[in-house]
Amino acid sequence: MQGQSEDRNSLLSLFRWLSDQRGKERSLLHGDFYDLSSGPDLFSYIRQWDQNERFLVVLNFGDVGQLARLRASSLPTGTSLPARVDLLLSTQPGREEGTSLELEHLNLQPHEGLLLRFPYVA
């Protein structure tokens, strides 16, 4: 357990970081959940609450990397996907927090999960 506490890439550290974010962000704690169409072995959804920031989660359950083709057809009126999002977390090392990513070219590694953020736009 002590080794995981000190390892920033451990599951324990990941769990603690996500729990902390959930407590700080209203969209993650109270937000509405909207799943997106995204392709084989991919699962993606948006969490949003009122006029707070929005969060996009994209998970690749497959054994191969793939392009996330996100379709927002199931989102309520007035909600849309932005062209760019900010990376908060990747389960794979090598991605830098805060990096701006284009959703049109969003590639995930095998078994990678991403937590992405974008602002509320009226």
CSV table of N, CA, C and O in Angstrom, one decimal:
chain,number,residue,atom,x,y,z
A,1,MET,N,0.8,-1.2,0.0
A,1,MET,CA,0.0,0.0,0.0
A,1,MET,C,0.9,1.3,0.0
A,1,MET,O,0.5,2.2,-0.7
A,2,GLN,N,2.0,1.2,0.8
A,2,GLN,CA,2.8,2.4,0.8
A,2,GLN,C,3.4,2.7,-0.5
A,2,GLN,O,3.5,3.9,-0.9
A,3,GLY,N,3.8,1.7,-1.3
A,3,GLY,CA,4.4,1.9,-2.6
A,3,GLY,C,3.4,2.6,-3.5
A,3,GLY,O,3.7,3.5,-4.3
A,4,GLN,N,2.1,2.2,-3.4
A,4,GLN,CA,1.1,2.8,-4.3
A,4,GLN,C,0.8,4.3,-3.9
A,4,GLN,O,0.5,5.1,-4.7
A,5,SER,N,0.9,4.6,-2.6
A,5,SER,CA,0.7,5.9,-2.1
A,5,SER,C,1.7,6.9,-2.7
A,5,SER,O,1.4,8.0,-3.0
A,6,GLU,N,2.9,6.4,-2.9
A,6,GLU,CA,4.0,7.2,-3.4
A,6,GLU,C,4.1,7.2,-4.9
A,6,GLU,O,4.7,8.1,-5.5
A,7,ASP,N,3.5,6.3,-5.6
A,7,ASP,CA,3.5,6.2,-7.0
A,7,ASP,C,2.4,6.9,-7.6
A,7,ASP,O,1.2,6.6,-7.5
A,8,ARG,N,2.7,8.0,-8.4
A,8,ARG,CA,1.6,8.9,-9.0
A,8,ARG,C,0.8,8.2,-10.0
A,8,ARG,O,-0.3,8.5,-10.3
A,9,ASN,N,1.3,7.1,-10.6
A,9,ASN,CA,0.6,6.3,-11.6
A,9,ASN,C,-0.1,5.1,-11.1
A,9,ASN,O,-0.6,4.3,-11.9
A,10,SER,N,-0.1,4.9,-9.8
A,10,SER,CA,-0.8,3.7,-9.2
A,10,SER,C,-2.3,3.8,-9.3
A,10,SER,O,-2.9,4.9,-9.4
A,11,LEU,N,-3.0,2.7,-9.1
A,11,LEU,CA,-4.5,2.7,-9.1
A,11,LEU,C,-4.9,3.5,-7.8
A,11,LEU,O,-6.0,4.2,-7.9
A,12,LEU,N,-4.2,3.4,-6.7
A,12,LEU,CA,-4.6,4.1,-5.5
A,12,LEU,C,-4.5,5.6,-5.7
A,12,LEU,O,-5.5,6.3,-5.4
A,13,SER,N,-3.5,6.1,-6.3
A,13,SER,CA,-3.3,7.5,-6.6
A,13,SER,C,-4.4,8.0,-7.6
A,13,SER,O,-5.0,9.1,-7.4
A,14,LEU,N,-4.7,7.2,-8.6
A,14,LEU,CA,-5.7,7.5,-9.6
A,14,LEU,C,-7.1,7.6,-8.9
A,14,LEU,O,-7.8,8.6,-9.0
A,15,PHE,N,-7.4,6.6,-8.0
A,15,PHE,CA,-8.7,6.7,-7.3
A,15,PHE,C,-8.8,7.9,-6.4
A,15,PHE,O,-9.8,8.6,-6.3
A,16,ARG,N,-7.7,8.2,-5.7
A,16,ARG,CA,-7.7,9.4,-4.8
A,16,ARG,C,-7.9,10.7,-5.6
A,16,ARG,O,-8.6,11.6,-5.1
A,17,TRP,N,-7.2,10.8,-6.7
A,17,TRP,CA,-7.3,12.0,-7.5
A,17,TRP,C,-8.7,12.2,-8.0
A,17,TRP,O,-9.3,13.2,-8.0
A,18,LEU,N,-9.3,11.1,-8.6
A,18,LEU,CA,-10.7,11.1,-9.1
A,18,LEU,C,-11.7,11.4,-8.0
A,18,LEU,O,-12.6,12.2,-8.2
A,19,SER,N,-11.5,10.9,-6.8
A,19,SER,CA,-12.4,11.2,-5.7
A,19,SER,C,-12.3,12.6,-5.3
A,19,SER,O,-13.3,13.3,-5.0
A,20,ASP,N,-11.1,13.2,-5.3
A,20,ASP,CA,-10.9,14.6,-5.0
A,20,ASP,C,-11.6,15.5,-6.0
A,20,ASP,O,-12.3,16.4,-5.6
A,21,GLN,N,-11.5,15.2,-7.3
A,21,GLN,CA,-12.1,15.9,-8.3
A,21,GLN,C,-13.6,15.9,-8.2
A,21,GLN,O,-14.3,16.9,-8.4
A,22,ARG,N,-14.1,14.7,-7.9
A,22,ARG,CA,-15.6,14.5,-7.8
A,22,ARG,C,-16.1,15.4,-6.7
A,22,ARG,O,-17.2,16.0,-6.8
A,23,GLY,N,-15.4,15.6,-5.6
A,23,GLY,CA,-15.8,16.4,-4.5
A,23,GLY,C,-15.7,17.9,-4.8
A,23,GLY,O,-16.5,18.7,-4.3
A,24,LYS,N,-14.9,18.3,-5.8
A,24,LYS,CA,-14.7,19.7,-6.1
A,24,LYS,C,-15.6,20.2,-7.3
A,24,LYS,O,-15.9,21.4,-7.3
A,25,GLU,N,-15.9,19.3,-8.1
A,25,GLU,CA,-16.6,19.7,-9.4
A,25,GLU,C,-18.1,19.3,-9.3
A,25,GLU,O,-18.4,18.1,-9.2
A,26,ARG,N,-19.0,20.3,-9.3
A,26,ARG,CA,-20.4,20.0,-9.3
A,26,ARG,C,-20.9,19.1,-10.4
A,26,ARG,O,-21.8,18.3,-10.2
A,27,SER,N,-20.4,19.3,-11.6
A,27,SER,CA,-20.8,18.5,-12.7
A,27,SER,C,-20.5,17.0,-12.5
A,27,SER,O,-21.2,16.1,-12.9
A,28,LEU,N,-19.4,16.7,-11.8
A,28,LEU,CA,-19.0,15.3,-11.5
A,28,LEU,C,-19.8,14.8,-10.4
A,28,LEU,O,-20.1,13.6,-10.3
A,29,LEU,N,-20.2,15.6,-9.4
A,29,LEU,CA,-20.9,15.2,-8.2
A,29,LEU,C,-22.4,15.1,-8.5
A,29,LEU,O,-23.0,14.1,-8.1
A,30,HIS,N,-23.0,16.1,-9.1
A,30,HIS,CA,-24.4,16.2,-9.2
A,30,HIS,C,-24.9,16.2,-10.7
A,30,HIS,O,-26.1,16.1,-10.9
A,31,GLY,N,-24.0,16.2,-11.6
A,31,GLY,CA,-24.3,16.4,-13.0
A,31,GLY,C,-25.1,15.3,-13.6
A,31,GLY,O,-25.2,14.2,-13.2
A,32,ASP,N,-25.8,15.8,-14.7
A,32,ASP,CA,-26.6,14.9,-15.5
A,32,ASP,C,-25.6,14.1,-16.4
A,32,ASP,O,-24.5,14.5,-16.7
A,33,PHE,N,-26.0,12.9,-16.7
A,33,PHE,CA,-25.2,11.9,-17.4
A,33,PHE,C,-25.8,11.7,-18.8
A,33,PHE,O,-27.0,11.4,-19.0
A,34,TYR,N,-25.0,11.9,-19.9
A,34,TYR,CA,-25.4,11.7,-21.3
A,34,TYR,C,-24.4,10.8,-22.0
A,34,TYR,O,-23.2,11.2,-22.1
A,35,ASP,N,-24.8,9.6,-22.4
A,35,ASP,CA,-23.9,8.8,-23.1
A,35,ASP,C,-23.9,9.2,-24.6
A,35,ASP,O,-24.8,9.7,-25.1
A,36,LEU,N,-22.7,8.9,-25.2
A,36,LEU,CA,-22.5,9.3,-26.6
A,36,LEU,C,-22.2,8.1,-27.4
A,36,LEU,O,-21.7,7.1,-26.9
A,37,SER,N,-22.6,8.1,-28.7
A,37,SER,CA,-22.2,7.0,-29.6
A,37,SER,C,-20.7,7.3,-29.9
A,37,SER,O,-20.3,8.4,-30.2
A,38,SER,N,-19.9,6.2,-29.8
A,38,SER,CA,-18.5,6.4,-30.0
A,38,SER,C,-17.7,5.3,-30.7
A,38,SER,O,-16.6,5.5,-31.0
A,39,GLY,N,-18.3,4.2,-31.0
A,39,GLY,CA,-17.6,3.2,-31.8
A,39,GLY,C,-17.4,1.9,-31.0
A,39,GLY,O,-17.7,1.8,-29.8
A,40,PRO,N,-16.9,0.9,-31.7
A,40,PRO,CA,-16.6,-0.4,-31.0
A,40,PRO,C,-15.6,-0.3,-29.9
A,40,PRO,O,-14.6,0.3,-30.1
A,41,ASP,N,-15.9,-1.0,-28.8
A,41,ASP,CA,-15.0,-1.1,-27.7
A,41,ASP,C,-14.8,0.3,-27.0
A,41,ASP,O,-13.9,0.4,-26.1
A,42,LEU,N,-15.5,1.3,-27.4
A,42,LEU,CA,-15.4,2.6,-26.8
A,42,LEU,C,-16.7,2.9,-26.0
A,42,LEU,O,-17.8,2.6,-26.5
A,43,PHE,N,-16.5,3.6,-24.9
A,43,PHE,CA,-17.7,4.1,-24.1
A,43,PHE,C,-17.4,5.5,-23.8
A,43,PHE,O,-16.3,5.8,-23.3
A,44,SER,N,-18.3,6.4,-24.0
A,44,SER,CA,-18.1,7.8,-23.7
A,44,SER,C,-19.3,8.4,-23.2
A,44,SER,O,-20.4,8.0,-23.5
A,45,TYR,N,-19.2,9.4,-22.3
A,45,TYR,CA,-20.3,10.2,-21.8
A,45,TYR,C,-19.9,11.6,-21.3
A,45,TYR,O,-18.7,11.8,-21.1
A,46,ILE,N,-20.9,12.4,-21.2
A,46,ILE,CA,-20.7,13.8,-20.7
A,46,ILE,C,-21.4,13.9,-19.4
A,46,ILE,O,-22.5,13.3,-19.1
A,47,ARG,N,-20.8,14.6,-18.4
A,47,ARG,CA,-21.4,15.0,-17.2
A,47,ARG,C,-21.5,16.5,-17.2
A,47,ARG,O,-20.5,17.2,-17.4
A,48,GLN,N,-22.7,17.0,-16.9
A,48,GLN,CA,-22.9,18.5,-16.9
A,48,GLN,C,-23.9,18.9,-15.8
A,48,GLN,O,-24.8,18.1,-15.6
A,49,TRP,N,-23.6,20.0,-15.3
A,49,TRP,CA,-24.5,20.5,-14.2
A,49,TRP,C,-24.6,22.0,-14.4
A,49,TRP,O,-23.7,22.8,-14.3
A,50,ASP,N,-25.9,22.5,-14.7
A,50,ASP,CA,-26.2,23.9,-14.7
A,50,ASP,C,-25.2,24.6,-15.6
A,50,ASP,O,-24.9,24.2,-16.7
A,51,GLN,N,-24.6,25.7,-15.1
A,51,GLN,CA,-23.6,26.5,-15.9
A,51,GLN,C,-22.2,26.2,-15.5
A,51,GLN,O,-21.3,27.0,-15.8
A,52,ASN,N,-21.9,25.1,-14.9
A,52,ASN,CA,-20.6,24.7,-14.6
A,52,ASN,C,-19.9,24.0,-15.8
A,52,ASN,O,-20.5,23.7,-16.8
A,53,GLU,N,-18.6,23.8,-15.6
A,53,GLU,CA,-17.8,23.2,-16.6
A,53,GLU,C,-18.4,21.8,-16.9
A,53,GLU,O,-18.9,21.2,-16.1
A,54,ARG,N,-18.2,21.3,-18.2
A,54,ARG,CA,-18.6,20.0,-18.6
A,54,ARG,C,-17.4,19.1,-18.6
A,54,ARG,O,-16.3,19.5,-18.8
A,55,PHE,N,-17.7,17.8,-18.4
A,55,PHE,CA,-16.7,16.8,-18.4
A,55,PHE,C,-17.0,15.7,-19.4
A,55,PHE,O,-18.2,15.3,-19.5
A,56,LEU,N,-16.1,15.3,-20.1
A,56,LEU,CA,-16.2,14.2,-21.1
A,56,LEU,C,-15.3,13.1,-20.7
A,56,LEU,O,-14.1,13.3,-20.5
A,57,VAL,N,-15.9,11.9,-20.6
A,57,VAL,CA,-15.1,10.7,-20.3
A,57,VAL,C,-15.1,9.8,-21.5
A,57,VAL,O,-16.2,9.5,-22.1
A,58,VAL,N,-13.9,9.3,-21.9
A,58,VAL,CA,-13.8,8.4,-23.0
A,58,VAL,C,-13.0,7.2,-22.6
A,58,VAL,O,-11.9,7.4,-22.1
A,59,LEU,N,-13.6,6.0,-22.8
A,59,LEU,CA,-12.9,4.8,-22.3
A,59,LEU,C,-12.7,3.8,-23.5
A,59,LEU,O,-13.7,3.6,-24.2
A,60,ASN,N,-11.5,3.4,-23.7
A,60,ASN,CA,-11.3,2.4,-24.7
A,60,ASN,C,-11.1,1.0,-24.0
A,60,ASN,O,-10.1,0.8,-23.3
A,61,PHE,N,-12.0,0.1,-24.2
A,61,PHE,CA,-12.0,-1.2,-23.6
A,61,PHE,C,-11.3,-2.2,-24.5
A,61,PHE,O,-11.1,-3.4,-24.1
A,62,GLY,N,-10.9,-1.8,-25.7
A,62,GLY,CA,-10.3,-2.7,-26.6
A,62,GLY,C,-8.8,-2.9,-26.5
A,62,GLY,O,-8.1,-2.2,-25.7
A,63,ASP,N,-8.3,-3.9,-27.2
A,63,ASP,CA,-6.9,-4.3,-27.1
A,63,ASP,C,-6.1,-3.5,-28.2
A,63,ASP,O,-4.9,-3.8,-28.2
A,64,VAL,N,-6.7,-2.7,-28.9
A,64,VAL,CA,-6.0,-1.9,-29.9
A,64,VAL,C,-6.4,-0.4,-29.8
A,64,VAL,O,-7.5,-0.1,-29.3
A,65,GLY,N,-5.4,0.5,-30.1
A,65,GLY,CA,-5.7,1.9,-30.1
A,65,GLY,C,-6.7,2.2,-31.2
A,65,GLY,O,-6.8,1.6,-32.2
A,66,GLN,N,-7.5,3.3,-31.0
A,66,GLN,CA,-8.5,3.7,-32.0
A,66,GLN,C,-8.9,5.1,-31.8
A,66,GLN,O,-8.8,5.7,-30.8
A,67,LEU,N,-9.4,5.7,-32.9
A,67,LEU,CA,-9.9,7.0,-33.0
A,67,LEU,C,-11.3,7.0,-32.4
A,67,LEU,O,-12.1,6.2,-32.7
A,68,ALA,N,-11.5,8.0,-31.5
A,68,ALA,CA,-12.9,8.1,-30.9
A,68,ALA,C,-13.7,8.9,-31.8
A,68,ALA,O,-13.5,10.1,-32.0
A,69,ARG,N,-14.7,8.3,-32.4
A,69,ARG,CA,-15.7,9.0,-33.3
A,69,ARG,C,-16.9,9.3,-32.4
A,69,ARG,O,-17.8,8.5,-32.4
A,70,LEU,N,-16.9,10.5,-31.8
A,70,LEU,CA,-17.9,10.8,-30.8
A,70,LEU,C,-19.1,11.5,-31.6
A,70,LEU,O,-18.9,12.4,-32.3
A,71,ARG,N,-20.3,11.0,-31.3
A,71,ARG,CA,-21.5,11.6,-31.9
A,71,ARG,C,-22.4,12.0,-30.8
A,71,ARG,O,-22.8,11.3,-29.9
A,72,ALA,N,-22.9,13.3,-30.9
A,72,ALA,CA,-23.7,13.9,-29.9
A,72,ALA,C,-25.1,13.9,-30.2
A,72,ALA,O,-25.9,14.7,-29.7
A,73,SER,N,-25.6,12.9,-30.9
A,73,SER,CA,-27.0,12.8,-31.3
A,73,SER,C,-28.0,12.7,-30.1
A,73,SER,O,-29.1,13.0,-30.1
A,74,SER,N,-27.5,12.1,-29.0
A,74,SER,CA,-28.3,11.9,-27.8
A,74,SER,C,-28.3,13.0,-26.8
A,74,SER,O,-28.9,12.9,-25.7
A,75,LEU,N,-27.6,14.1,-27.1
A,75,LEU,CA,-27.5,15.2,-26.1
A,75,LEU,C,-28.7,16.0,-26.2
A,75,LEU,O,-29.4,16.2,-27.2
A,76,PRO,N,-29.1,16.6,-25.1
A,76,PRO,CA,-30.3,17.5,-25.1
A,76,PRO,C,-30.1,18.8,-25.9
A,76,PRO,O,-28.9,19.2,-26.1
A,77,THR,N,-31.1,19.4,-26.3
A,77,THR,CA,-31.1,20.7,-27.0
A,77,THR,C,-30.2,21.7,-26.2
A,77,THR,O,-30.4,21.8,-25.0
A,78,GLY,N,-29.3,22.4,-26.9
A,78,GLY,CA,-28.5,23.4,-26.3
A,78,GLY,C,-27.2,22.8,-25.8
A,78,GLY,O,-26.3,23.6,-25.3
A,79,THR,N,-27.0,21.5,-25.9
A,79,THR,CA,-25.7,20.9,-25.5
A,79,THR,C,-25.0,20.4,-26.7
A,79,THR,O,-25.6,19.7,-27.5
A,80,SER,N,-23.8,20.7,-26.8
A,80,SER,CA,-23.0,20.2,-28.0
A,80,SER,C,-21.6,19.9,-27.6
A,80,SER,O,-21.1,20.3,-26.5
A,81,LEU,N,-20.9,19.2,-28.4
A,81,LEU,CA,-19.5,18.9,-28.2
A,81,LEU,C,-18.6,20.0,-28.8
A,81,LEU,O,-18.9,20.5,-29.9
A,82,PRO,N,-17.6,20.4,-28.0
A,82,PRO,CA,-16.8,21.5,-28.6
A,82,PRO,C,-15.7,20.9,-29.5
A,82,PRO,O,-15.6,19.6,-29.6
A,83,ALA,N,-15.0,21.7,-30.3
A,83,ALA,CA,-14.0,21.2,-31.2
A,83,ALA,C,-12.8,20.8,-30.4
A,83,ALA,O,-12.1,19.9,-30.7
A,84,ARG,N,-12.5,21.5,-29.2
A,84,ARG,CA,-11.3,21.2,-28.4
A,84,ARG,C,-11.7,21.0,-27.0
A,84,ARG,O,-12.7,21.6,-26.5
A,85,VAL,N,-11.0,20.2,-26.3
A,85,VAL,CA,-11.2,19.9,-24.9
A,85,VAL,C,-9.8,19.9,-24.2
A,85,VAL,O,-8.8,19.8,-24.8
A,86,ASP,N,-9.8,20.1,-22.9
A,86,ASP,CA,-8.6,20.1,-22.1
A,86,ASP,C,-8.5,18.7,-21.4
A,86,ASP,O,-9.4,18.3,-20.8
A,87,LEU,N,-7.3,18.1,-21.4
A,87,LEU,CA,-7.0,16.9,-20.8
A,87,LEU,C,-6.8,17.1,-19.3
A,87,LEU,O,-5.9,17.8,-18.9
A,88,LEU,N,-7.6,16.4,-18.5
A,88,LEU,CA,-7.4,16.4,-17.0
A,88,LEU,C,-6.6,15.1,-16.6
A,88,LEU,O,-5.8,15.2,-15.7
A,89,LEU,N,-6.9,14.0,-17.2
A,89,LEU,CA,-6.4,12.7,-16.8
A,89,LEU,C,-6.4,11.7,-17.9
A,89,LEU,O,-7.3,11.6,-18.6
A,90,SER,N,-5.3,11.0,-18.0
A,90,SER,CA,-5.2,9.8,-18.8
A,90,SER,C,-4.7,8.6,-17.9
A,90,SER,O,-3.9,8.8,-17.1
A,91,THR,N,-5.3,7.5,-18.2
A,91,THR,CA,-4.8,6.3,-17.5
A,91,THR,C,-3.5,5.8,-18.0
A,91,THR,O,-2.9,4.9,-17.4
A,92,GLN,N,-3.0,6.3,-19.1
A,92,GLN,CA,-1.7,5.9,-19.7
A,92,GLN,C,-0.7,7.0,-19.5
A,92,GLN,O,-1.0,8.2,-19.7
A,93,PRO,N,0.5,6.7,-19.2
A,93,PRO,CA,1.5,7.7,-19.0
A,93,PRO,C,1.9,8.3,-20.3
A,93,PRO,O,1.7,7.7,-21.4
A,94,GLY,N,2.4,9.5,-20.3
A,94,GLY,CA,2.8,10.2,-21.5
A,94,GLY,C,1.9,11.3,-22.0
A,94,GLY,O,2.4,12.2,-22.7
A,95,ARG,N,0.7,11.4,-21.5
A,95,ARG,CA,-0.2,12.5,-21.9
A,95,ARG,C,0.0,13.6,-20.8
A,95,ARG,O,-0.1,13.2,-19.6
A,96,GLU,N,0.1,14.8,-21.2
A,96,GLU,CA,0.3,15.9,-20.2
A,96,GLU,C,-1.0,16.6,-19.8
A,96,GLU,O,-1.7,17.0,-20.7
A,97,GLU,N,-1.2,16.7,-18.5
A,97,GLU,CA,-2.4,17.3,-18.0
A,97,GLU,C,-2.5,18.8,-18.5
A,97,GLU,O,-1.5,19.4,-18.6
A,98,GLY,N,-3.7,19.2,-18.9
A,98,GLY,CA,-3.8,20.6,-19.4
A,98,GLY,C,-3.7,20.7,-20.9
A,98,GLY,O,-4.0,21.8,-21.4
A,99,THR,N,-3.2,19.7,-21.6
A,99,THR,CA,-3.1,19.7,-23.0
A,99,THR,C,-4.4,19.9,-23.7
A,99,THR,O,-5.4,19.3,-23.3
A,100,SER,N,-4.5,20.7,-24.7
A,100,SER,CA,-5.7,20.9,-25.4
A,100,SER,C,-5.7,19.9,-26.6
A,100,SER,O,-4.7,19.8,-27.3
A,101,LEU,N,-6.8,19.2,-26.7
A,101,LEU,CA,-7.0,18.1,-27.7
A,101,LEU,C,-8.1,18.4,-28.6
A,101,LEU,O,-9.2,18.9,-28.2
A,102,GLU,N,-8.0,18.1,-29.9
A,102,GLU,CA,-9.0,18.2,-30.9
A,102,GLU,C,-9.9,16.9,-30.8
A,102,GLU,O,-9.3,15.8,-30.9
A,103,LEU,N,-11.2,17.1,-30.6
A,103,LEU,CA,-12.0,15.9,-30.5
A,103,LEU,C,-12.1,15.1,-31.8
A,103,LEU,O,-12.2,13.9,-31.8
A,104,GLU,N,-12.0,15.8,-32.9
A,104,GLU,CA,-12.0,15.1,-34.2
A,104,GLU,C,-10.8,14.2,-34.4
A,104,GLU,O,-10.9,13.2,-35.2
A,105,HIS,N,-9.7,14.4,-33.7
A,105,HIS,CA,-8.5,13.6,-33.9
A,105,HIS,C,-8.1,12.9,-32.6
A,105,HIS,O,-7.0,12.7,-32.3
A,106,LEU,N,-9.1,12.6,-31.8
A,106,LEU,CA,-8.9,12.0,-30.4
A,106,LEU,C,-8.6,10.5,-30.6
A,106,LEU,O,-9.5,9.7,-30.8
A,107,ASN,N,-7.3,10.1,-30.4
A,107,ASN,CA,-6.9,8.7,-30.5
A,107,ASN,C,-6.7,8.2,-29.0
A,107,ASN,O,-6.0,8.9,-28.3
A,108,LEU,N,-7.2,7.0,-28.8
A,108,LEU,CA,-6.9,6.4,-27.5
A,108,LEU,C,-6.1,5.2,-27.6
A,108,LEU,O,-6.2,4.4,-28.6
A,109,GLN,N,-5.2,4.9,-26.7
A,109,GLN,CA,-4.4,3.7,-26.7
A,109,GLN,C,-5.2,2.6,-26.2
A,109,GLN,O,-6.3,2.8,-25.6
A,110,PRO,N,-4.8,1.4,-26.3
A,110,PRO,CA,-5.5,0.2,-25.8
A,110,PRO,C,-5.7,0.4,-24.3
A,110,PRO,O,-4.8,0.8,-23.6
A,111,HIS,N,-7.0,0.1,-23.9
A,111,HIS,CA,-7.3,0.2,-22.4
A,111,HIS,C,-7.1,1.5,-21.8
A,111,HIS,O,-6.9,1.6,-20.6
A,112,GLU,N,-7.2,2.6,-22.6
A,112,GLU,CA,-6.9,3.9,-22.0
A,112,GLU,C,-8.3,4.6,-21.7
A,112,GLU,O,-9.3,4.4,-22.3
A,113,GLY,N,-8.2,5.3,-20.6
A,113,GLY,CA,-9.4,6.2,-20.2
A,113,GLY,C,-8.9,7.6,-20.1
A,113,GLY,O,-7.8,7.9,-19.7
A,114,LEU,N,-9.8,8.5,-20.6
A,114,LEU,CA,-9.5,9.9,-20.5
A,114,LEU,C,-10.6,10.7,-19.8
A,114,LEU,O,-11.8,10.4,-20.0
A,115,LEU,N,-10.2,11.6,-19.0
A,115,LEU,CA,-11.1,12.6,-18.4
A,115,LEU,C,-10.8,13.9,-19.0
A,115,LEU,O,-9.7,14.4,-18.9
A,116,LEU,N,-11.8,14.5,-19.7
A,116,LEU,CA,-11.6,15.8,-20.5
A,116,LEU,C,-12.5,16.8,-19.9
A,116,LEU,O,-13.6,16.5,-19.5
A,117,ARG,N,-12.1,18.1,-20.1
A,117,ARG,CA,-13.0,19.2,-19.6
A,117,ARG,C,-13.2,20.2,-20.7
A,117,ARG,O,-12.3,20.5,-21.5
A,118,PHE,N,-14.4,20.8,-20.7
A,118,PHE,CA,-14.6,21.9,-21.5
A,118,PHE,C,-15.6,22.9,-20.9
A,118,PHE,O,-16.4,22.5,-20.0
A,119,PRO,N,-15.6,24.1,-21.2
A,119,PRO,CA,-16.4,25.1,-20.5
A,119,PRO,C,-17.9,25.1,-21.0
A,119,PRO,O,-18.2,24.7,-22.1
A,120,TYR,N,-18.7,25.6,-20.1
A,120,TYR,CA,-20.1,25.8,-20.4
A,120,TYR,C,-20.2,27.0,-21.4
A,120,TYR,O,-19.5,28.0,-21.1
A,121,VAL,N,-20.9,26.9,-22.4
A,121,VAL,CA,-21.1,28.0,-23.4
A,121,VAL,C,-22.6,28.3,-23.5
A,121,VAL,O,-23.4,27.4,-23.9
A,122,ALA,N,-23.0,29.5,-23.2
A,122,ALA,CA,-24.4,29.9,-23.2
A,122,ALA,C,-24.9,30.1,-24.7
A,122,ALA,O,-24.2,30.4,-25.5
